[in-house]
Amino acid sequence: MSDVLVRGIAADGAVLACAAIATGTTEEARVRHGTSPTATAALGRTLVAAAMLGSGLKGQQTVMIRILGDGPLGPMIAESTADGALRGYVTHPEADLPPTPARKLNVGGAVGRGTFYVTRHVGLREPYHSSVPLVTGEIGDDLAEFLRSSEQVPSVVAVGVLVDPRAGVLASGGLLLQVMPGAPPTIPAYLEERAKVLPAVTQMVNGGASPDEILKAALGDLPLAVRERRPVRFACRCSAQKVEKVIVALGRDEADRILQDEGRIEVQCRFCGEQYVLSAEDVDAVFSASD
Ligand code: ZN
């Protein structure tokens, strides 16, 4: 199953529904950043959360989740664009913790206590910021709390990543159901009952379920009208041209100082880990082109 996000409305508009598979995206994030199993799960869940929060974006709109916890992973960021490009990083990708007593990856412990921030760039001059304190640091609980407290909508959220310490990411995906204001009062209770017996999202994804099948399992008898089906992937917006702009902004003197000390200038993109290396000749060319 390739990485894809499906968004729709259920029960005649009473529920916004979204499910995503992001196994390949999460594996690429793992390889690019060299994340430990716990960091892989934390970052993968955050990428999936960003993808689902970003479903329905248009044009140049983006949504970014920043998780600023005091745990060993440090700050973690994931961003989604309208065309399904996901990117993100965790400050300490090597950080890992022993599993919980239930033999699960200890994502909550690795994230710690802190704040869940969401920034939406919707095409206005100023982006929208909102935040809530982290509930458990397990990401799914935190996204649900964010939707409840900042957007006043009850929701069902599940995000999960299955990591094999040797083979990498086996499954990554998520589910998001948001009950709209004015929905019949029976609907939240119905969805909560279904959520209690729903298999873990990692189990469904690992078993080959499509987003449509995950939505069907979660929604039960509520009819779904699919509005969008969008591929998602790990993709960054960094480029050699942007790095050249950074070097011009640095100024010739500072660039020369680095060249003297290091023999070259290395710039690494935090979001994707891509490394850009410029020799003295490259730097000369950048400054003569910028004159
Ligand atoms: Zn990048």
PDB file of C-alpha atoms and ligand atoms in Angstrom:
ATOM      1  CA  MET A   1       0.000   0.000   0.000  1.00  0.00           C
ATOM      2  CA  SER A   2       1.574   3.300  -1.064  1.00  0.00           C
ATOM      3  CA  ASP A   3       1.243   6.352   1.154  1.00  0.00           C
ATOM      4  CA  VAL A   4      -2.115   7.992   0.748  1.00  0.00           C
ATOM      5  CA  LEU A   5      -4.587  10.112   2.644  1.00  0.00           C
ATOM      6  CA  VAL A   6      -8.345   9.856   2.255  1.00  0.00           C
ATOM      7  CA  ARG A   7     -10.676  12.579   3.494  1.00  0.00           C
ATOM      8  CA  GLY A   8     -14.430  12.596   3.492  1.00  0.00           C
ATOM      9  CA  ILE A   9     -17.567  13.481   5.343  1.00  0.00           C
ATOM     10  CA  ALA A  10     -19.733  10.978   7.128  1.00  0.00           C
ATOM     11  CA  ALA A  11     -23.291  10.951   8.410  1.00  0.00           C
ATOM     12  CA  ASP A  12     -24.428  13.759   6.101  1.00  0.00           C
ATOM     13  CA  GLY A  13     -21.764  16.206   7.223  1.00  0.00           C
ATOM     14  CA  ALA A  14     -21.897  15.462  10.955  1.00  0.00           C
ATOM     15  CA  VAL A  15     -18.388  13.968  10.944  1.00  0.00           C
ATOM     16  CA  LEU A  16     -15.208  14.981   9.145  1.00  0.00           C
ATOM     17  CA  ALA A  17     -13.253  11.795   8.564  1.00  0.00           C
ATOM     18  CA  CYS A  18      -9.670  11.272   7.509  1.00  0.00           C
ATOM     19  CA  ALA A  19      -7.307   8.312   7.414  1.00  0.00           C
ATOM     20  CA  ALA A  20      -3.738   8.115   6.220  1.00  0.00           C
ATOM     21  CA  ILE A  21      -1.104   5.523   5.463  1.00  0.00           C
ATOM     22  CA  ALA A  22       2.426   6.917   5.772  1.00  0.00           C
ATOM     23  CA  THR A  23       4.653   3.870   6.101  1.00  0.00           C
ATOM     24  CA  GLY A  24       7.051   4.896   3.321  1.00  0.00           C
ATOM     25  CA  THR A  25       7.105   8.512   4.506  1.00  0.00           C
ATOM     26  CA  THR A  26       7.974   7.467   8.052  1.00  0.00           C
ATOM     27  CA  GLU A  27      10.646   5.042   6.829  1.00  0.00           C
ATOM     28  CA  GLU A  28      12.212   7.808   4.751  1.00  0.00           C
ATOM     29  CA  ALA A  29      12.209  10.102   7.795  1.00  0.00           C
ATOM     30  CA  ARG A  30      13.897   7.332   9.800  1.00  0.00           C
ATOM     31  CA  VAL A  31      16.620   6.803   7.213  1.00  0.00           C
ATOM     32  CA  ARG A  32      17.209  10.524   6.594  1.00  0.00           C
ATOM     33  CA  HIS A  33      17.483  11.410  10.277  1.00  0.00           C
ATOM     34  CA  GLY A  34      18.861   8.152  11.679  1.00  0.00           C
ATOM     35  CA  THR A  35      16.112   8.032  14.300  1.00  0.00           C
ATOM     36  CA  SER A  36      16.059   5.488  17.122  1.00  0.00           C
ATOM     37  CA  PRO A  37      12.956   3.254  17.312  1.00  0.00           C
ATOM     38  CA  THR A  38      11.302   5.536  19.899  1.00  0.00           C
ATOM     39  CA  ALA A  39      12.201   8.678  17.918  1.00  0.00           C
ATOM     40  CA  THR A  40      10.924   7.013  14.737  1.00  0.00           C
ATOM     41  CA  ALA A  41       7.561   6.333  16.354  1.00  0.00           C
ATOM     42  CA  ALA A  42       7.324   9.835  17.790  1.00  0.00           C
ATOM     43  CA  LEU A  43       8.265  11.559  14.535  1.00  0.00           C
ATOM     44  CA  GLY A  44       6.143   9.206  12.416  1.00  0.00           C
ATOM     45  CA  ARG A  45       3.065   9.816  14.567  1.00  0.00           C
ATOM     46  CA  THR A  46       3.645  13.567  14.334  1.00  0.00           C
ATOM     47  CA  LEU A  47       4.041  13.395  10.546  1.00  0.00           C
ATOM     48  CA  VAL A  48       0.782  11.447  10.277  1.00  0.00           C
ATOM     49  CA  ALA A  49      -0.939  13.931  12.600  1.00  0.00           C
ATOM     50  CA  ALA A  50       0.282  16.813  10.423  1.00  0.00           C
ATOM     51  CA  ALA A  51      -0.897  15.043   7.270  1.00  0.00           C
ATOM     52  CA  MET A  52      -4.391  14.573   8.706  1.00  0.00           C
ATOM     53  CA  LEU A  53      -4.569  18.071  10.190  1.00  0.00           C
ATOM     54  CA  GLY A  54      -3.501  19.332   6.767  1.00  0.00           C
ATOM     55  CA  SER A  55      -6.121  17.409   4.835  1.00  0.00           C
ATOM     56  CA  GLY A  56      -8.266  19.908   2.998  1.00  0.00           C
ATOM     57  CA  LEU A  57      -5.468  22.476   2.641  1.00  0.00           C
ATOM     58  CA  LYS A  58      -5.370  24.283  -0.691  1.00  0.00           C
ATOM     59  CA  GLY A  59      -2.753  26.009  -2.830  1.00  0.00           C
ATOM     60  CA  GLN A  60       0.221  27.243  -0.817  1.00  0.00           C
ATOM     61  CA  GLN A  61      -1.366  26.556   2.581  1.00  0.00           C
ATOM     62  CA  THR A  62       0.627  24.616   5.167  1.00  0.00           C
ATOM     63  CA  VAL A  63       0.144  23.308   8.665  1.00  0.00           C
ATOM     64  CA  MET A  64       2.958  22.738  11.123  1.00  0.00           C
ATOM     65  CA  ILE A  65       2.906  20.848  14.408  1.00  0.00           C
ATOM     66  CA  ARG A  66       5.598  21.700  16.912  1.00  0.00           C
ATOM     67  CA  ILE A  67       5.916  19.509  19.960  1.00  0.00           C
ATOM     68  CA  LEU A  68       8.041  21.199  22.566  1.00  0.00           C
ATOM     69  CA  GLY A  69       8.532  18.598  25.273  1.00  0.00           C
ATOM     70  CA  ASP A  70      11.132  18.370  28.025  1.00  0.00           C
ATOM     71  CA  GLY A  71      11.922  14.701  27.322  1.00  0.00           C
ATOM     72  CA  PRO A  72      15.099  13.317  25.724  1.00  0.00           C
ATOM     73  CA  LEU A  73      13.825  13.757  22.145  1.00  0.00           C
ATOM     74  CA  GLY A  74      13.775  17.549  22.481  1.00  0.00           C
ATOM     75  CA  PRO A  75      11.597  19.688  20.208  1.00  0.00           C
ATOM     76  CA  MET A  76       9.971  17.878  17.291  1.00  0.00           C
ATOM     77  CA  ILE A  77       8.427  19.436  14.197  1.00  0.00           C
ATOM     78  CA  ALA A  78       6.316  18.122  11.329  1.00  0.00           C
ATOM     79  CA  GLU A  79       4.824  20.056   8.442  1.00  0.00           C
ATOM     80  CA  SER A  80       2.307  19.220   5.754  1.00  0.00           C
ATOM     81  CA  THR A  81       1.569  21.075   2.528  1.00  0.00           C
ATOM     82  CA  ALA A  82      -1.612  21.071   0.459  1.00  0.00           C
ATOM     83  CA  ASP A  83      -0.118  18.640  -2.038  1.00  0.00           C
ATOM     84  CA  GLY A  84       0.748  16.024   0.572  1.00  0.00           C
ATOM     85  CA  ALA A  85       4.442  16.811   1.046  1.00  0.00           C
ATOM     86  CA  LEU A  86       5.441  15.938   4.597  1.00  0.00           C
ATOM     87  CA  ARG A  87       8.679  16.834   6.310  1.00  0.00           C
ATOM     88  CA  GLY A  88       9.860  16.946   9.872  1.00  0.00           C
ATOM     89  CA  TYR A  89      12.588  16.325  12.367  1.00  0.00           C
ATOM     90  CA  VAL A  90      13.281  15.533  15.969  1.00  0.00           C
ATOM     91  CA  THR A  91      16.050  17.452  17.733  1.00  0.00           C
ATOM     92  CA  HIS A  92      17.702  14.380  19.278  1.00  0.00           C
ATOM     93  CA  PRO A  93      17.033  11.559  16.793  1.00  0.00           C
ATOM     94  CA  GLU A  94      19.336   9.162  18.643  1.00  0.00           C
ATOM     95  CA  ALA A  95      17.423   9.446  21.929  1.00  0.00           C
ATOM     96  CA  ASP A  96      15.754   6.202  22.934  1.00  0.00           C
ATOM     97  CA  LEU A  97      14.115   4.813  26.052  1.00  0.00           C
ATOM     98  CA  PRO A  98      13.452   1.285  27.269  1.00  0.00           C
ATOM     99  CA  PRO A  99       9.974   0.020  26.340  1.00  0.00           C
ATOM    100  CA  THR A 100       7.067   0.540  28.731  1.00  0.00           C
ATOM    101  CA  PRO A 101       5.953  -2.305  31.032  1.00  0.00           C
ATOM    102  CA  ALA A 102       3.350  -3.106  28.323  1.00  0.00           C
ATOM    103  CA  ARG A 103       6.319  -3.545  25.922  1.00  0.00           C
ATOM    104  CA  LYS A 104       5.376  -0.509  23.850  1.00  0.00           C
ATOM    105  CA  LEU A 105       7.770   2.161  22.642  1.00  0.00           C
ATOM    106  CA  ASN A 106       7.827   4.837  25.333  1.00  0.00           C
ATOM    107  CA  VAL A 107       6.946   7.793  23.099  1.00  0.00           C
ATOM    108  CA  GLY A 108       5.243   9.710  25.923  1.00  0.00           C
ATOM    109  CA  GLY A 109       8.315   9.421  28.134  1.00  0.00           C
ATOM    110  CA  ALA A 110      10.647  10.397  25.301  1.00  0.00           C
ATOM    111  CA  VAL A 111       8.544  13.468  24.445  1.00  0.00           C
ATOM    112  CA  GLY A 112       8.003  14.503  28.078  1.00  0.00           C
ATOM    113  CA  ARG A 113       5.869  17.360  29.331  1.00  0.00           C
ATOM    114  CA  GLY A 114       5.397  20.510  27.344  1.00  0.00           C
ATOM    115  CA  THR A 115       3.288  22.117  24.680  1.00  0.00           C
ATOM    116  CA  PHE A 116       1.600  21.061  21.453  1.00  0.00           C
ATOM    117  CA  TYR A 117       1.659  23.957  18.971  1.00  0.00           C
ATOM    118  CA  VAL A 118      -0.119  24.180  15.638  1.00  0.00           C
ATOM    119  CA  THR A 119       0.674  26.876  13.094  1.00  0.00           C
ATOM    120  CA  ARG A 120      -1.489  27.224  10.004  1.00  0.00           C
ATOM    121  CA  HIS A 121      -0.386  29.295   7.047  1.00  0.00           C
ATOM    122  CA  VAL A 122      -3.621  29.860   5.178  1.00  0.00           C
ATOM    123  CA  GLY A 123      -2.541  32.635   2.814  1.00  0.00           C
ATOM    124  CA  LEU A 124      -3.111  35.602   5.129  1.00  0.00           C
ATOM    125  CA  ARG A 125      -0.253  37.831   6.175  1.00  0.00           C
ATOM    126  CA  GLU A 126      -0.061  36.323   9.657  1.00  0.00           C
ATOM    127  CA  PRO A 127      -0.254  32.604  10.315  1.00  0.00           C
ATOM    128  CA  TYR A 128      -2.684  31.221  12.906  1.00  0.00           C
ATOM    129  CA  HIS A 129      -1.068  29.849  16.055  1.00  0.00           C
ATOM    130  CA  SER A 130      -2.767  27.747  18.686  1.00  0.00           C
ATOM    131  CA  SER A 131      -1.464  25.489  21.394  1.00  0.00           C
ATOM    132  CA  VAL A 132      -2.385  23.221  24.270  1.00  0.00           C
ATOM    133  CA  PRO A 133      -0.331  21.608  27.019  1.00  0.00           C
ATOM    134  CA  LEU A 134       0.736  18.051  26.149  1.00  0.00           C
ATOM    135  CA  VAL A 135      -1.540  15.465  27.758  1.00  0.00           C
ATOM    136  CA  THR A 136       0.577  12.308  27.489  1.00  0.00           C
ATOM    137  CA  GLY A 137       3.153  13.094  24.797  1.00  0.00           C
ATOM    138  CA  GLU A 138       1.849  10.078  22.872  1.00  0.00           C
ATOM    139  CA  ILE A 139       0.810  12.485  20.084  1.00  0.00           C
ATOM    140  CA  GLY A 140      -2.648  11.003  19.382  1.00  0.00           C
ATOM    141  CA  ASP A 141      -3.973  12.031  22.813  1.00  0.00           C
ATOM    142  CA  ASP A 142      -2.365  15.417  22.379  1.00  0.00           C
ATOM    143  CA  LEU A 143      -3.921  16.010  18.967  1.00  0.00           C
ATOM    144  CA  ALA A 144      -7.343  14.995  20.360  1.00  0.00           C
ATOM    145  CA  GLU A 145      -6.911  17.446  23.243  1.00  0.00           C
ATOM    146  CA  PHE A 146      -5.826  20.146  20.806  1.00  0.00           C
ATOM    147  CA  LEU A 147      -8.987  19.660  18.729  1.00  0.00           C
ATOM    148  CA  ARG A 148     -11.170  19.570  21.828  1.00  0.00           C
ATOM    149  CA  SER A 149      -9.773  22.638  23.541  1.00  0.00           C
ATOM    150  CA  SER A 150      -8.767  24.927  20.682  1.00  0.00           C
ATOM    151  CA  GLU A 151     -11.316  23.996  18.056  1.00  0.00           C
ATOM    152  CA  GLN A 152     -14.102  22.840  20.394  1.00  0.00           C
ATOM    153  CA  VAL A 153     -14.786  19.639  18.498  1.00  0.00           C
ATOM    154  CA  PRO A 154     -14.834  16.155  19.998  1.00  0.00           C
ATOM    155  CA  SER A 155     -12.742  13.762  17.988  1.00  0.00           C
ATOM    156  CA  VAL A 156     -11.461  10.238  17.683  1.00  0.00           C
ATOM    157  CA  VAL A 157      -7.725  10.212  16.970  1.00  0.00           C
ATOM    158  CA  ALA A 158      -5.398   7.286  16.434  1.00  0.00           C
ATOM    159  CA  VAL A 159      -1.836   7.547  15.158  1.00  0.00           C
ATOM    160  CA  GLY A 160       0.580   4.653  15.206  1.00  0.00           C
ATOM    161  CA  VAL A 161       3.944   3.498  13.960  1.00  0.00           C
ATOM    162  CA  LEU A 162       5.213  -0.075  14.073  1.00  0.00           C
ATOM    163  CA  VAL A 163       9.014  -0.204  14.081  1.00  0.00           C
ATOM    164  CA  ASP A 164      11.245  -3.229  13.791  1.00  0.00           C
ATOM    165  CA  PRO A 165      14.638  -2.404  15.325  1.00  0.00           C
ATOM    166  CA  ARG A 166      16.381  -4.088  12.381  1.00  0.00           C
ATOM    167  CA  ALA A 167      13.985  -3.853   9.436  1.00  0.00           C
ATOM    168  CA  GLY A 168      12.764  -0.294  10.051  1.00  0.00           C
ATOM    169  CA  VAL A 169       9.216   0.964   9.757  1.00  0.00           C
ATOM    170  CA  LEU A 170       6.669  -1.796   9.128  1.00  0.00           C
ATOM    171  CA  ALA A 171       3.548   0.325   9.383  1.00  0.00           C
ATOM    172  CA  SER A 172       2.610   3.935   9.977  1.00  0.00           C
ATOM    173  CA  GLY A 173      -0.787   5.531   9.745  1.00  0.00           C
ATOM    174  CA  GLY A 174      -3.610   7.297  11.420  1.00  0.00           C
ATOM    175  CA  LEU A 175      -7.272   8.015  11.748  1.00  0.00           C
ATOM    176  CA  LEU A 176      -9.038  11.275  12.588  1.00  0.00           C
ATOM    177  CA  LEU A 177     -12.774  11.706  13.062  1.00  0.00           C
ATOM    178  CA  GLN A 178     -14.069  15.139  14.053  1.00  0.00           C
ATOM    179  CA  VAL A 179     -17.647  15.608  15.141  1.00  0.00           C
ATOM    180  CA  MET A 180     -18.996  18.875  13.768  1.00  0.00           C
ATOM    181  CA  PRO A 181     -21.044  21.349  15.804  1.00  0.00           C
ATOM    182  CA  GLY A 182     -24.742  20.598  15.431  1.00  0.00           C
ATOM    183  CA  ALA A 183     -24.216  16.875  14.876  1.00  0.00           C
ATOM    184  CA  PRO A 184     -26.870  14.610  16.383  1.00  0.00           C
ATOM    185  CA  PRO A 185     -25.921  13.960  20.031  1.00  0.00           C
ATOM    186  CA  THR A 186     -25.877  10.178  19.495  1.00  0.00           C
ATOM    187  CA  ILE A 187     -22.939  10.384  17.100  1.00  0.00           C
ATOM    188  CA  PRO A 188     -20.039  11.083  19.504  1.00  0.00           C
ATOM    189  CA  ALA A 189     -21.167   8.217  21.752  1.00  0.00           C
ATOM    190  CA  TYR A 190     -21.510   5.871  18.770  1.00  0.00           C
ATOM    191  CA  LEU A 191     -17.993   6.704  17.539  1.00  0.00           C
ATOM    192  CA  GLU A 192     -16.521   6.310  21.016  1.00  0.00           C
ATOM    193  CA  GLU A 193     -18.100   2.867  21.357  1.00  0.00           C
ATOM    194  CA  ARG A 194     -16.663   1.835  18.000  1.00  0.00           C
ATOM    195  CA  ALA A 195     -13.247   3.263  18.902  1.00  0.00           C
ATOM    196  CA  LYS A 196     -13.144   0.968  21.952  1.00  0.00           C
ATOM    197  CA  VAL A 197     -13.282  -2.146  19.796  1.00  0.00           C
ATOM    198  CA  LEU A 198     -11.312  -0.809  16.841  1.00  0.00           C
ATOM    199  CA  PRO A 199      -8.043  -2.685  16.213  1.00  0.00           C
ATOM    200  CA  ALA A 200      -4.869  -0.631  16.685  1.00  0.00           C
ATOM    201  CA  VAL A 201      -4.175   1.480  13.615  1.00  0.00           C
ATOM    202  CA  THR A 202      -0.702  -0.094  13.263  1.00  0.00           C
ATOM    203  CA  GLN A 203      -2.317  -3.522  13.221  1.00  0.00           C
ATOM    204  CA  MET A 204      -4.731  -2.476  10.475  1.00  0.00           C
ATOM    205  CA  VAL A 205      -2.000  -0.808   8.381  1.00  0.00           C
ATOM    206  CA  ASN A 206       0.388  -3.722   8.889  1.00  0.00           C
ATOM    207  CA  GLY A 207      -2.399  -6.058   7.812  1.00  0.00           C
ATOM    208  CA  GLY A 208      -2.683  -4.172   4.522  1.00  0.00           C
ATOM    209  CA  ALA A 209      -5.805  -2.122   5.240  1.00  0.00           C
ATOM    210  CA  SER A 210      -6.418   0.886   2.989  1.00  0.00           C
ATOM    211  CA  PRO A 211      -7.466   4.264   4.444  1.00  0.00           C
ATOM    212  CA  ASP A 212     -10.991   3.503   3.179  1.00  0.00           C
ATOM    213  CA  GLU A 213     -11.042   0.249   5.131  1.00  0.00           C
ATOM    214  CA  ILE A 214      -9.763   1.993   8.264  1.00  0.00           C
ATOM    215  CA  LEU A 215     -12.498   4.612   7.907  1.00  0.00           C
ATOM    216  CA  LYS A 216     -15.108   1.923   7.377  1.00  0.00           C
ATOM    217  CA  ALA A 217     -13.974   0.112  10.520  1.00  0.00           C
ATOM    218  CA  ALA A 218     -14.130   3.330  12.540  1.00  0.00           C
ATOM    219  CA  LEU A 219     -17.393   4.692  11.131  1.00  0.00           C
ATOM    220  CA  GLY A 220     -19.400   1.470  11.132  1.00  0.00           C
ATOM    221  CA  ASP A 221     -22.902   2.202   9.915  1.00  0.00           C
ATOM    222  CA  LEU A 222     -22.298   5.901   9.268  1.00  0.00           C
ATOM    223  CA  PRO A 223     -22.137   6.392   5.502  1.00  0.00           C
ATOM    224  CA  LEU A 224     -18.978   8.044   4.153  1.00  0.00           C
ATOM    225  CA  ALA A 225     -18.710  10.333   1.132  1.00  0.00           C
ATOM    226  CA  VAL A 226     -15.058  10.539   0.040  1.00  0.00           C
ATOM    227  CA  ARG A 227     -14.056  14.095  -0.877  1.00  0.00           C
ATOM    228  CA  GLU A 228     -10.368  13.686  -1.524  1.00  0.00           C
ATOM    229  CA  ARG A 229      -7.732  11.053  -2.096  1.00  0.00           C
ATOM    230  CA  ARG A 230      -4.229  12.460  -1.999  1.00  0.00           C
ATOM    231  CA  PRO A 231      -0.839  10.744  -2.138  1.00  0.00           C
ATOM    232  CA  VAL A 232       1.474  11.744   0.699  1.00  0.00           C
ATOM    233  CA  ARG A 233       5.257  11.527   0.726  1.00  0.00           C
ATOM    234  CA  PHE A 234       8.327  12.779   2.508  1.00  0.00           C
ATOM    235  CA  ALA A 235       9.444  15.851   0.570  1.00  0.00           C
ATOM    236  CA  CYS A 236      11.314  18.967   1.585  1.00  0.00           C
ATOM    237  CA  ARG A 237      11.344  22.442   0.115  1.00  0.00           C
ATOM    238  CA  CYS A 238      15.063  23.025   0.620  1.00  0.00           C
ATOM    239  CA  SER A 239      17.231  23.524  -2.463  1.00  0.00           C
ATOM    240  CA  ALA A 240      20.710  24.566  -3.560  1.00  0.00           C
ATOM    241  CA  GLN A 241      19.245  27.948  -4.552  1.00  0.00           C
ATOM    242  CA  LYS A 242      17.878  28.526  -1.037  1.00  0.00           C
ATOM    243  CA  VAL A 243      21.230  27.556   0.477  1.00  0.00           C
ATOM    244  CA  GLU A 244      22.939  30.089  -1.809  1.00  0.00           C
ATOM    245  CA  LYS A 245      20.594  32.781  -0.477  1.00  0.00           C
ATOM    246  CA  VAL A 246      21.536  31.830   3.086  1.00  0.00           C
ATOM    247  CA  ILE A 247      25.216  32.192   2.205  1.00  0.00           C
ATOM    248  CA  VAL A 248      24.656  35.585   0.587  1.00  0.00           C
ATOM    249  CA  ALA A 249      22.779  36.665   3.734  1.00  0.00           C
ATOM    250  CA  LEU A 250      25.761  35.487   5.784  1.00  0.00           C
ATOM    251  CA  GLY A 251      27.939  38.001   3.964  1.00  0.00           C
ATOM    252  CA  ARG A 252      31.246  37.658   2.167  1.00  0.00           C
ATOM    253  CA  ASP A 253      33.409  38.210   5.276  1.00  0.00           C
ATOM    254  CA  GLU A 254      31.697  35.525   7.323  1.00  0.00           C
ATOM    255  CA  ALA A 255      31.717  33.123   4.356  1.00  0.00           C
ATOM    256  CA  ASP A 256      35.460  33.709   3.891  1.00  0.00           C
ATOM    257  CA  ARG A 257      36.078  33.130   7.587  1.00  0.00           C
ATOM    258  CA  ILE A 258      34.309  29.743   7.450  1.00  0.00           C
ATOM    259  CA  LEU A 259      36.194  28.819   4.262  1.00  0.00           C
ATOM    260  CA  GLN A 260      39.477  29.668   5.978  1.00  0.00           C
ATOM    261  CA  ASP A 261      38.623  27.559   9.035  1.00  0.00           C
ATOM    262  CA  GLU A 262      36.904  24.619   7.347  1.00  0.00           C
ATOM    263  CA  GLY A 263      37.992  24.742   3.719  1.00  0.00           C
ATOM    264  CA  ARG A 264      34.343  24.632   2.624  1.00  0.00           C
ATOM    265  CA  ILE A 265      30.863  25.595   3.781  1.00  0.00           C
ATOM    266  CA  GLU A 266      28.489  22.857   4.836  1.00  0.00           C
ATOM    267  CA  VAL A 267      24.804  23.563   5.309  1.00  0.00           C
ATOM    268  CA  GLN A 268      22.480  20.859   6.515  1.00  0.00           C
ATOM    269  CA  CYS A 269      18.705  21.145   6.207  1.00  0.00           C
ATOM    270  CA  ARG A 270      17.157  20.380   9.592  1.00  0.00           C
ATOM    271  CA  PHE A 271      13.895  19.208   8.077  1.00  0.00           C
ATOM    272  CA  CYS A 272      15.261  16.520   5.781  1.00  0.00           C
ATOM    273  CA  GLY A 273      18.913  16.088   6.713  1.00  0.00           C
ATOM    274  CA  GLU A 274      20.083  16.963   3.193  1.00  0.00           C
ATOM    275  CA  GLN A 275      23.657  18.220   3.228  1.00  0.00           C
ATOM    276  CA  TYR A 276      24.826  21.004   0.915  1.00  0.00           C
ATOM    277  CA  VAL A 277      28.586  21.441   0.569  1.00  0.00           C
ATOM    278  CA  LEU A 278      30.080  24.484  -1.144  1.00  0.00           C
ATOM    279  CA  SER A 279      33.761  24.765  -2.045  1.00  0.00           C
ATOM    280  CA  ALA A 280      35.629  28.094  -2.170  1.00  0.00           C
ATOM    281  CA  GLU A 281      34.938  28.206  -5.936  1.00  0.00           C
ATOM    282  CA  ASP A 282      31.220  27.560  -5.367  1.00  0.00           C
ATOM    283  CA  VAL A 283      31.122  30.403  -2.832  1.00  0.00           C
ATOM    284  CA  ASP A 284      32.922  32.724  -5.277  1.00  0.00           C
ATOM    285  CA  ALA A 285      30.331  31.868  -7.912  1.00  0.00           C
ATOM    286  CA  VAL A 286      27.467  32.542  -5.468  1.00  0.00           C
ATOM    287  CA  PHE A 287      28.772  36.003  -4.575  1.00  0.00           C
ATOM    288  CA  SER A 288      29.603  37.002  -8.135  1.00  0.00           C
ATOM    289  CA  ALA A 289      26.113  35.924  -9.239  1.00  0.00           C
ATOM    290  CA  SER A 290      24.552  37.969  -6.413  1.00  0.00           C
ATOM    291  CA  ASP A 291      26.411  41.200  -7.347  1.00  0.00           C
TER     292      ASP A 291
HETATM  293 ZN    ZN B   1      15.375  19.908   3.378  1.00  0.00          ZN
END
